[in-house]
Short mmCIF file of C-alpha atoms and ligand atoms in Angstrom, two decimals:
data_model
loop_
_atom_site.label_atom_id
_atom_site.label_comp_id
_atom_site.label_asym_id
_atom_site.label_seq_id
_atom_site.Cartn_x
_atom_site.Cartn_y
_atom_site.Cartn_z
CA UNK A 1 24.02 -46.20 -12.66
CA UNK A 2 22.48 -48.18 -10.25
CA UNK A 3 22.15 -52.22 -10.41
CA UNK A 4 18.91 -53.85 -11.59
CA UNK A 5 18.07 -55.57 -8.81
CA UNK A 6 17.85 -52.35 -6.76
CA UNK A 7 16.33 -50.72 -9.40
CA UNK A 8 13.82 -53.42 -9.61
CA UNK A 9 12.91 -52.69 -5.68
CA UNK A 10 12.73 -49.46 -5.80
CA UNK A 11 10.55 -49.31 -9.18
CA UNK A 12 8.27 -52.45 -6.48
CA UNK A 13 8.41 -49.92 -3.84
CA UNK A 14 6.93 -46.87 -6.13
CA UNK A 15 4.25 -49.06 -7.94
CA UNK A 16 3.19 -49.23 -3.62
CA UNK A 17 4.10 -52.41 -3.24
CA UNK A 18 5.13 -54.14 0.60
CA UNK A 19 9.18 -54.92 0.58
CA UNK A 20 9.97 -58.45 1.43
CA UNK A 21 12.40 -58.26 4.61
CA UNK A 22 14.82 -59.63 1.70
CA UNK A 23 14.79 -56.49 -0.22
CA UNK A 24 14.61 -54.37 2.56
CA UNK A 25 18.04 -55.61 3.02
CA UNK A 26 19.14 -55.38 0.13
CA UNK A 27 18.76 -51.69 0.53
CA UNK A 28 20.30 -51.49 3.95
CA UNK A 29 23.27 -53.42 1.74
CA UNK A 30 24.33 -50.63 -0.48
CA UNK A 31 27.59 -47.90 -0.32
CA UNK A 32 27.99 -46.63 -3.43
CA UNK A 33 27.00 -42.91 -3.79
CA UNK A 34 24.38 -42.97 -6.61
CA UNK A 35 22.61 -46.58 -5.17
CA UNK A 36 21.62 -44.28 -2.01
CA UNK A 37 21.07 -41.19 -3.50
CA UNK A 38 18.29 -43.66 -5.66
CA UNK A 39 16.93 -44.76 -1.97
CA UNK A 40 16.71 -41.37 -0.52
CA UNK A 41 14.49 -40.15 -3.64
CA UNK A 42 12.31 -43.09 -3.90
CA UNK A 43 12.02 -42.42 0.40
CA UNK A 44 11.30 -38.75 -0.53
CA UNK A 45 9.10 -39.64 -2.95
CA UNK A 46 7.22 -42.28 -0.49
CA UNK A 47 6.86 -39.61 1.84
CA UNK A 48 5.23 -37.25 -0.17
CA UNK A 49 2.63 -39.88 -1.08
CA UNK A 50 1.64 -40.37 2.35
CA UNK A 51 2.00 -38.11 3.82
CA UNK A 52 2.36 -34.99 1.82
CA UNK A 53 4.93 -31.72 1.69
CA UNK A 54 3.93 -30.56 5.13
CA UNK A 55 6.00 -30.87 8.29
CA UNK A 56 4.40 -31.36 11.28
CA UNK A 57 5.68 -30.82 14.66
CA UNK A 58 4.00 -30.74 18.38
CA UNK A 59 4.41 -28.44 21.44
CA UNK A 60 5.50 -30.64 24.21
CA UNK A 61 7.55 -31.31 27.36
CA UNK A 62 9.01 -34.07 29.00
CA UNK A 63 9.62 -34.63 32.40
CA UNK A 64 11.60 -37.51 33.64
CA UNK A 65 9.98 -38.02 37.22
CA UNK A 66 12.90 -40.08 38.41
CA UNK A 67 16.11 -41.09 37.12
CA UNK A 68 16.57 -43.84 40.25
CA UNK A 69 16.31 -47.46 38.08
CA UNK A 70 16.67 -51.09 39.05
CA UNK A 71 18.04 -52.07 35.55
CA UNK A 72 21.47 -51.58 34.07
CA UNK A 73 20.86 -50.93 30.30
CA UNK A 74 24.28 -51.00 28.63
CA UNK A 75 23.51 -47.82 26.76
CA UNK A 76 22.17 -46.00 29.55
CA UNK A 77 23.41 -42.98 31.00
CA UNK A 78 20.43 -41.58 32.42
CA UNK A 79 19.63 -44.07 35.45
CA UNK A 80 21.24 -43.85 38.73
CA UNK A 81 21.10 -46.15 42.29
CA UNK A 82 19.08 -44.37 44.91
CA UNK A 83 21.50 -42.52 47.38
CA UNK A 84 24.03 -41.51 44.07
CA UNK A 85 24.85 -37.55 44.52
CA UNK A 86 23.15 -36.70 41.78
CA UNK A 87 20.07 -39.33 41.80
CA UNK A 88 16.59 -37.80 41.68
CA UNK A 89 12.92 -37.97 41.74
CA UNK A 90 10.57 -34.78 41.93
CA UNK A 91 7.91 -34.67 44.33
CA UNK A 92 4.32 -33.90 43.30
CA UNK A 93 4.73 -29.88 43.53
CA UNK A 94 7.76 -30.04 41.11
CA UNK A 95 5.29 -32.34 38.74
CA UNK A 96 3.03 -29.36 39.15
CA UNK A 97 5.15 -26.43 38.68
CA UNK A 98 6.78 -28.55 35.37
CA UNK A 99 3.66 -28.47 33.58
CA UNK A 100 2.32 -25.21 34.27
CA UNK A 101 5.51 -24.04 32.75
CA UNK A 102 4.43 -26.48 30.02
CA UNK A 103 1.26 -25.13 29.93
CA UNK A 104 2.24 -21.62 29.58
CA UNK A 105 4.19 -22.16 26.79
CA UNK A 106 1.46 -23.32 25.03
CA UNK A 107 2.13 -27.57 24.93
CA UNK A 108 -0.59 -29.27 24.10
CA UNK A 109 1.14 -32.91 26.06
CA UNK A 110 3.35 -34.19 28.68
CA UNK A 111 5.70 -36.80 27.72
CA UNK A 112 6.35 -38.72 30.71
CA UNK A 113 8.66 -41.67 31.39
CA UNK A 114 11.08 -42.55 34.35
CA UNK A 115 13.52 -44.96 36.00
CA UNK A 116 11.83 -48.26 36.98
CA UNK A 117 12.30 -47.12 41.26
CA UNK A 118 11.17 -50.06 43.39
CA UNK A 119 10.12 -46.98 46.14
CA UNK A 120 7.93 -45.63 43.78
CA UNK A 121 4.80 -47.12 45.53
CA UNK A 122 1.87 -45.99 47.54
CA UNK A 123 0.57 -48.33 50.14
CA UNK A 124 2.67 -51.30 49.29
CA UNK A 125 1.35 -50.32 45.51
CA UNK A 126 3.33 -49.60 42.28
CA UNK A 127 0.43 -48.72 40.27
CA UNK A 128 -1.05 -46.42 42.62
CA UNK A 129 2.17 -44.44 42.49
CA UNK A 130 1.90 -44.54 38.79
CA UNK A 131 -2.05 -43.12 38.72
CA UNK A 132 -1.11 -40.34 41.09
CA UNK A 133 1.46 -39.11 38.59
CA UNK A 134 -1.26 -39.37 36.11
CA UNK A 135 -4.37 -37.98 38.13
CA UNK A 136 -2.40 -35.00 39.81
CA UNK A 137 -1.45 -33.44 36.27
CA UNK A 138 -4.96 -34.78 34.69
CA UNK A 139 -6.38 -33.00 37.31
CA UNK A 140 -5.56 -29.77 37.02
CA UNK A 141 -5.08 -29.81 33.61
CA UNK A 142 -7.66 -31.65 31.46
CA UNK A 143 -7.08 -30.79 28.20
CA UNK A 144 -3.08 -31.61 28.14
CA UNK A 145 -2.59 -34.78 26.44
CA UNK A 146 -0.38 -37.20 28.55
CA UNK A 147 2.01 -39.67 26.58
CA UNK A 148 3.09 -41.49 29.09
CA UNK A 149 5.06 -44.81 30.12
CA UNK A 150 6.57 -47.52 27.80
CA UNK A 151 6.04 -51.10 27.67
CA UNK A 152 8.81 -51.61 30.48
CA UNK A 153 7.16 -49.38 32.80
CA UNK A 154 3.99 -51.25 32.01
CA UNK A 155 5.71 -55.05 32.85
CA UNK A 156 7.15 -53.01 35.77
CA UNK A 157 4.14 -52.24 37.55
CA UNK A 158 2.55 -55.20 36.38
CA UNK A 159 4.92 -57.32 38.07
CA UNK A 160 5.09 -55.53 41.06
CA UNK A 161 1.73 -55.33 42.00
CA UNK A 162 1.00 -59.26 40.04
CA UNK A 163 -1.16 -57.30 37.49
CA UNK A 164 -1.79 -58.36 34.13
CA UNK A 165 -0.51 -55.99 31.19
CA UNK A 166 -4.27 -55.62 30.64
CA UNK A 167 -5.25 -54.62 33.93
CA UNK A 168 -2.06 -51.92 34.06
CA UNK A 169 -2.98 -50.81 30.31
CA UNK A 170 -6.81 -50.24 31.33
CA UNK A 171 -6.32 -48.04 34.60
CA UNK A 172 -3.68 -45.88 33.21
CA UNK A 173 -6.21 -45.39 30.59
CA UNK A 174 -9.17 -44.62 32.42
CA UNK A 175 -7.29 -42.31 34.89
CA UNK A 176 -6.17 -40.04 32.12
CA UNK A 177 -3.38 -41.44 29.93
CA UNK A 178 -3.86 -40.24 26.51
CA UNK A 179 -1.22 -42.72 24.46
CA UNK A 180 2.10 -44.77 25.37
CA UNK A 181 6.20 -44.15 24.04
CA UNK A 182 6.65 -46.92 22.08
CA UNK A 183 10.19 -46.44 24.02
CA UNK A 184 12.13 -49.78 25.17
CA UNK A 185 11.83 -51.53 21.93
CA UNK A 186 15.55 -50.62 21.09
CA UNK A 187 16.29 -53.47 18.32
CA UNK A 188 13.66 -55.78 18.48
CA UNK A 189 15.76 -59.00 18.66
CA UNK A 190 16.62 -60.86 21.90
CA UNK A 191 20.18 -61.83 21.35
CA UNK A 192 20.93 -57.81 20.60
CA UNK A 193 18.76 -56.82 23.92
CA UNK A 194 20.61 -59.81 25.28
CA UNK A 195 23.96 -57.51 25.57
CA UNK A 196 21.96 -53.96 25.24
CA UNK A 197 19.12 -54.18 27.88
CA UNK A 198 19.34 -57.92 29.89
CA UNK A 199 17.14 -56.84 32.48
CA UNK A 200 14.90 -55.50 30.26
CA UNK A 201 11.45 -57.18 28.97
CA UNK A 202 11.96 -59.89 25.73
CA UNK A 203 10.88 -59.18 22.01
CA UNK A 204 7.76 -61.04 22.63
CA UNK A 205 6.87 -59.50 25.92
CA UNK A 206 7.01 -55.84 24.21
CA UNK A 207 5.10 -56.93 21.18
CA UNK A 208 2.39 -58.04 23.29
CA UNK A 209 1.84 -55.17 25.65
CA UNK A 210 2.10 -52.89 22.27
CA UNK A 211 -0.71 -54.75 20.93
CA UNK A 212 -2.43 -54.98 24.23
CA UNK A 213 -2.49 -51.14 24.24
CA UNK A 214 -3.57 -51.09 20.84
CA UNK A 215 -6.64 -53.64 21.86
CA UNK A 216 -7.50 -51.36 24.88
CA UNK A 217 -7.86 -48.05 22.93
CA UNK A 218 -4.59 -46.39 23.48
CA UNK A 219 -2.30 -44.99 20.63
CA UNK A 220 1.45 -46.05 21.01
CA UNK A 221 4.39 -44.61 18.76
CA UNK A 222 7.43 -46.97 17.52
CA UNK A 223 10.98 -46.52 17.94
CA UNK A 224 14.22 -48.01 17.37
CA UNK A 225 18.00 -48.12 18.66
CA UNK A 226 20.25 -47.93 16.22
CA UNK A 227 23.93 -47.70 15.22
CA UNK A 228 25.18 -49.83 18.11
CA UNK A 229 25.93 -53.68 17.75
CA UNK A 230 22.82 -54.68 15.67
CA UNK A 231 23.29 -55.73 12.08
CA UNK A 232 21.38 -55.39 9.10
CA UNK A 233 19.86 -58.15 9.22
CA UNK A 234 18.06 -57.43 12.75
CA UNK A 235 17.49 -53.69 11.87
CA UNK A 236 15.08 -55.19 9.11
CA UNK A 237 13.46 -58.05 11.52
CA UNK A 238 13.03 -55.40 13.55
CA UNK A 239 11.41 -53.07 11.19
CA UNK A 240 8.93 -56.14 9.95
CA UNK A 241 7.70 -56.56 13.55
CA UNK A 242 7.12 -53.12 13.69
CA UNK A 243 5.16 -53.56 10.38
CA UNK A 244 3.14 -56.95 11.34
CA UNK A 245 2.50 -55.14 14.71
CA UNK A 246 0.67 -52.45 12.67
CA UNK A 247 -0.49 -54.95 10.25
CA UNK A 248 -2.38 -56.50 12.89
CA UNK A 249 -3.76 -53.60 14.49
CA UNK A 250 -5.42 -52.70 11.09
CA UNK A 251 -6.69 -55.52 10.01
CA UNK A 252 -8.58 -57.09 13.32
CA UNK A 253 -9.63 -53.25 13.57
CA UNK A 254 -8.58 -52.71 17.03
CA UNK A 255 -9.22 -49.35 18.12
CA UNK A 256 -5.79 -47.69 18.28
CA UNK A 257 -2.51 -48.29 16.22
CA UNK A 258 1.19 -47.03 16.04
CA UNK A 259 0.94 -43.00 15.00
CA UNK A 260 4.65 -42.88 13.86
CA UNK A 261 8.23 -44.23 13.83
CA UNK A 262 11.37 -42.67 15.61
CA UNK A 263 14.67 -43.64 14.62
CA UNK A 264 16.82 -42.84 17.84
CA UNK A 265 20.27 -43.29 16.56
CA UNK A 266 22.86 -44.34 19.89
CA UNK A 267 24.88 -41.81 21.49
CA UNK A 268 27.90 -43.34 23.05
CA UNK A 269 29.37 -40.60 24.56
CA UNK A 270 28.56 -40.76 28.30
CA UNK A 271 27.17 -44.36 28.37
CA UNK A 272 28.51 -47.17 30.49
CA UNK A 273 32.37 -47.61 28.92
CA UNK A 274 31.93 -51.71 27.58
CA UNK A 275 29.32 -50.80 25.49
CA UNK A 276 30.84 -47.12 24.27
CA UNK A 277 34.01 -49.45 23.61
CA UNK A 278 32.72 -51.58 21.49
CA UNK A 279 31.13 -49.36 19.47
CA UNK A 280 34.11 -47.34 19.14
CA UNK A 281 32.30 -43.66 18.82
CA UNK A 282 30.65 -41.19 20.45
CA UNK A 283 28.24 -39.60 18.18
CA UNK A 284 26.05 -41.43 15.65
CA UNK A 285 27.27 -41.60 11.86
CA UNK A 286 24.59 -39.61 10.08
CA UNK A 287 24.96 -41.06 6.94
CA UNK A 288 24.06 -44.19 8.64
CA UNK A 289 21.23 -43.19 10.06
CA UNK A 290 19.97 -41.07 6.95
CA UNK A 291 20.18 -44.13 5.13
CA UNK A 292 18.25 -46.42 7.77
CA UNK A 293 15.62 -43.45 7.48
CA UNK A 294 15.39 -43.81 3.82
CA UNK A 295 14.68 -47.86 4.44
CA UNK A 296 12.18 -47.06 7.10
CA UNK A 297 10.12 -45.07 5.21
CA UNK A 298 10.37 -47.25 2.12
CA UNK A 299 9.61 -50.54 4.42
CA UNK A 300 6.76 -48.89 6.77
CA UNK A 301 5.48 -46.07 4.99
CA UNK A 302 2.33 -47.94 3.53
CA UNK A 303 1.31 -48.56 7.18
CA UNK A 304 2.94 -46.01 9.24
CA UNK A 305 3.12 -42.68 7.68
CA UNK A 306 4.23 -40.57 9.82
CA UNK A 307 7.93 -40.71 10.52
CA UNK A 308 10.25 -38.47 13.03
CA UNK A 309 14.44 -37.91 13.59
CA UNK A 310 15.49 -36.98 16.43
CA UNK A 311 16.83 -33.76 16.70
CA UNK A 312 18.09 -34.45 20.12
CA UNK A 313 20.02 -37.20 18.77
CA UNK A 314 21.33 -35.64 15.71
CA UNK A 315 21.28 -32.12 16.39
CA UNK A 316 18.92 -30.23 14.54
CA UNK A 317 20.63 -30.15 11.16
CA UNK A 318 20.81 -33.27 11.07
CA UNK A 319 17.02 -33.98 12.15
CA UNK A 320 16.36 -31.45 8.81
CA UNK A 321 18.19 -33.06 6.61
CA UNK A 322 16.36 -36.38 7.39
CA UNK A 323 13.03 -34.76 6.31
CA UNK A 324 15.16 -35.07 2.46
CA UNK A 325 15.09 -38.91 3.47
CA UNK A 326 11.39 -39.93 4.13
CA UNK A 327 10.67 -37.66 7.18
CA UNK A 328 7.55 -36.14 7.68
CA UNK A 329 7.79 -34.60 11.19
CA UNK A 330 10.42 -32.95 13.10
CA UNK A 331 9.21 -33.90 16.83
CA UNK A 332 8.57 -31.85 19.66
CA UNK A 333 9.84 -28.96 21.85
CA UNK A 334 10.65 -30.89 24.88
CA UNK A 335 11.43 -27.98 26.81
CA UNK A 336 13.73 -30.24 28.91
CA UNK A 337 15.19 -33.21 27.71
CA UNK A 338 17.55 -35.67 30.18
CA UNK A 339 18.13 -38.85 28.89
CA UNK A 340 19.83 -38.52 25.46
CA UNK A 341 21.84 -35.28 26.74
CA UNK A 342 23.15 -37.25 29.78
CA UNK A 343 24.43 -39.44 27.15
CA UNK A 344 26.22 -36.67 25.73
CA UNK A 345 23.89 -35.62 23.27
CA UNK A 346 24.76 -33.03 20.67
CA UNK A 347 20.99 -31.39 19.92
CA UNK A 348 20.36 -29.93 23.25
CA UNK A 349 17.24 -30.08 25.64
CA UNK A 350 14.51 -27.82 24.07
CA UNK A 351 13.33 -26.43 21.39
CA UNK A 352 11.69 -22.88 20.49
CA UNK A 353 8.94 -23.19 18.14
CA UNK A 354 9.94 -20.50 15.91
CA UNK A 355 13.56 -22.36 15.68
CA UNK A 356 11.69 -25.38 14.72
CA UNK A 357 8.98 -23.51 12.27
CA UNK A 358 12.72 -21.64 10.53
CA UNK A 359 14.38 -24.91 10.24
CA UNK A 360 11.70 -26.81 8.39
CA UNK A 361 10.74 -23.33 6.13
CA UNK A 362 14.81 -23.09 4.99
CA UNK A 363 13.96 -26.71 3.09
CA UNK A 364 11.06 -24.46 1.19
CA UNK A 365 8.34 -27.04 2.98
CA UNK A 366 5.34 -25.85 4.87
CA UNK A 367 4.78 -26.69 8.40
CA UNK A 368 2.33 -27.01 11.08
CA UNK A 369 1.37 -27.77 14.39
CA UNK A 370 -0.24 -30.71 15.16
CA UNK A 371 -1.44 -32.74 18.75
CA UNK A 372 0.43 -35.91 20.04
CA UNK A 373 -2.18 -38.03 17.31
CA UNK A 374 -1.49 -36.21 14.64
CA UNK A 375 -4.46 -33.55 14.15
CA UNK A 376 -4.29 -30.57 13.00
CA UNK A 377 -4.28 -27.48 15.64
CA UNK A 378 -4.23 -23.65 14.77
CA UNK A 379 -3.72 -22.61 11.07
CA UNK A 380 0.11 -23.19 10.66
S1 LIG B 1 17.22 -47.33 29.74
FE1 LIG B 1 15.52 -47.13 31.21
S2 LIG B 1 15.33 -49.18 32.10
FE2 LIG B 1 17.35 -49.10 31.16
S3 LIG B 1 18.72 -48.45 32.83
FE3 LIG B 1 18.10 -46.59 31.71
S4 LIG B 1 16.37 -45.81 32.83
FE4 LIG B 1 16.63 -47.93 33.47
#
């Protein structure tokens, strides 16, 4: 039996109604075994409303150019100081020879993020460092979608070179980049990024270069950081942002919006020791993050349908039995994947697609490839 007020939320939620960041937390609020296994079926339920049975997934790759960084994120186990034994940033050949690997095995985009490296210039400029990244891989290869470069890296050129957000935003677009990670948002509330990422830009300041993008014509995703030191209470604010960000986008018609969410549940295992400490556990609690899933898809899902686990963060059993809790996509291949497995990371650092395809056909749902924004390709 579950209590009325729940079931009064849930029966809101179904009838397609917006949650109030009130009953949002409400959900977040409840333990007992039959309240959640309620949440997970209205979630399930959500999720085949939007966004139907089928379970996408897209060939990609990353490649980390550079794991040198200025900043000191608390969670962070991926950056190093230039000069560290096992710092590095690839040179323009190793770009090169990365995604014709990529290209070979059939992806169809090149995720690319780095450290924020102060070298990384080209006569005295950040940004021109940042379009040769762009044009040497655009060049070559046309067709490969590039998803590149979160907000940070955006306020990070920007500030270098005294750019505006806009001016960053428009020439990454114009030399090639297709959309932008929606990476560095961790928990969108400044007195969690405060202790989690103090170098790192404010609520605000990612809001508005997320919207910028969205003004300019590029496509972002949306993430979030969780199972650290955030409470409920923020996990929802931050989930309403997301939503208003969206909200926004839609309704002044700009010409790009947020394709999906990620929840990117903390691995503690190899990050900085304060912050592992006080968190007291190296792997994320799944049922935690199933449940925060479940809420996600319940609080977004009439604005952002698509929603993604992270395998890399979960493992992939765990990223499979999300899709029971509002998932509609299982992610990409990656082919190489650095900064959650330098955090100790239990998934791995690729993905085959037939591993991928098995997975999602042992739940009995279809599946099928699909490009960084979410069209179809091929027949399955
Ligand atoms: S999370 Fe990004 S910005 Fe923060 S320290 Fe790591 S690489 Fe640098």
């Amino acid at each position: 039996m579950i209590n009325s007020t729940l079931e009064k939320i849930l029966d809101r939620a179904l009838m397609g109604y917006d949650l109030s960041s009130e009953q949002g937390l409400v959900l977040l609020q409840q333990s007992d075994a039959s309240s959640i296994a309620a949440i997970r079926v209205t979630a399930d339920k959500l999720r085949q409303r939007q966004a139907g049975d089928t379970v996408t997934y897209v060939i990609n790759r990353n490649i980390n150019f550079t794991n040198i960084c200025e900043q000191h994120c608390s969670f962070c186990a991926f950056r190093r100081d230039e000069g560290d034994e096992d710092a590095y940033w690839l040179d323009w050949t190793a770009i090169l020879e990365k995604t014709q690997d990529a290209v070979k095995r059939s992806a169809t985009e090149i995720c690319m993020q780095g450290g924020l490296n102060p070298a990384a210039q080209i006569n005295g400029k950040s940004l021109s460092y940042y379009l040769k990244l762009v044009k040497t891989i655009k060049q070559e290869y046309p067709h490969l979608h590039l998803h590149a470069f979160s907000p940070q890296e955006v306020q990070f050129i920007a500030r270098i070179d005294g750019l505006s957000y806009t001016e960053v935003i428009a020439a990454l677009r114009d030399a090639g980049v297709g959309s932008m990670p929606g990476t560095a948002a961790e928990v969108l509330d400044d007195e969690v990024r405060r202790v989690l990422c103090p170098e790192k830009i404010d609520t605000a300041t990612w809001l508005e270069i997320v919207t910028t993008a969205h003004k300019l014509g590029l496509h972002t995703t949306s993430t979030m950081l969780s199972g650290h030191i955030e409470n409920p209470e923020q996990q929802i604010q931050h989930l309403e942002k997301l939503r208003s960000l969206q909200q926004t986008a839609i309704n002044q018609e700009y010409p790009a919006r947020i394709t999906e969410f990620i929840l990117l549940p903390f691995v503690g295992q190899e990050a900085p020791k304060p912050l592992r400490r006080r968190v007291g556990r190296d792997q994320p609690v799944l049922e935690n993050a199933l449940l925060l899933t479940a809420v996600a898809r319940i609080f977004l899902g009439n604005w952002i349908p698509n929603h993604q686990p992270s395998w890399v963060k979960l493992g992939l059993p765990g990223a499979i039995e999300a899709l029971n809790w509002g998932c509609n996509d299982i992610g990409g291949t990656l082919m190489e994947e650095h900064i959650t497995t330098m955090a100790g990371a239990i998934g791995g650092t690729c993905m085959e697609v037939e591993t991928l395809q098995n997975a999602i056909a042992s739940l009995g749902r279809p599946y099928q490839q699909r490009d960084t924004l979410y069209q179809k390709i091929g027949t399955s």
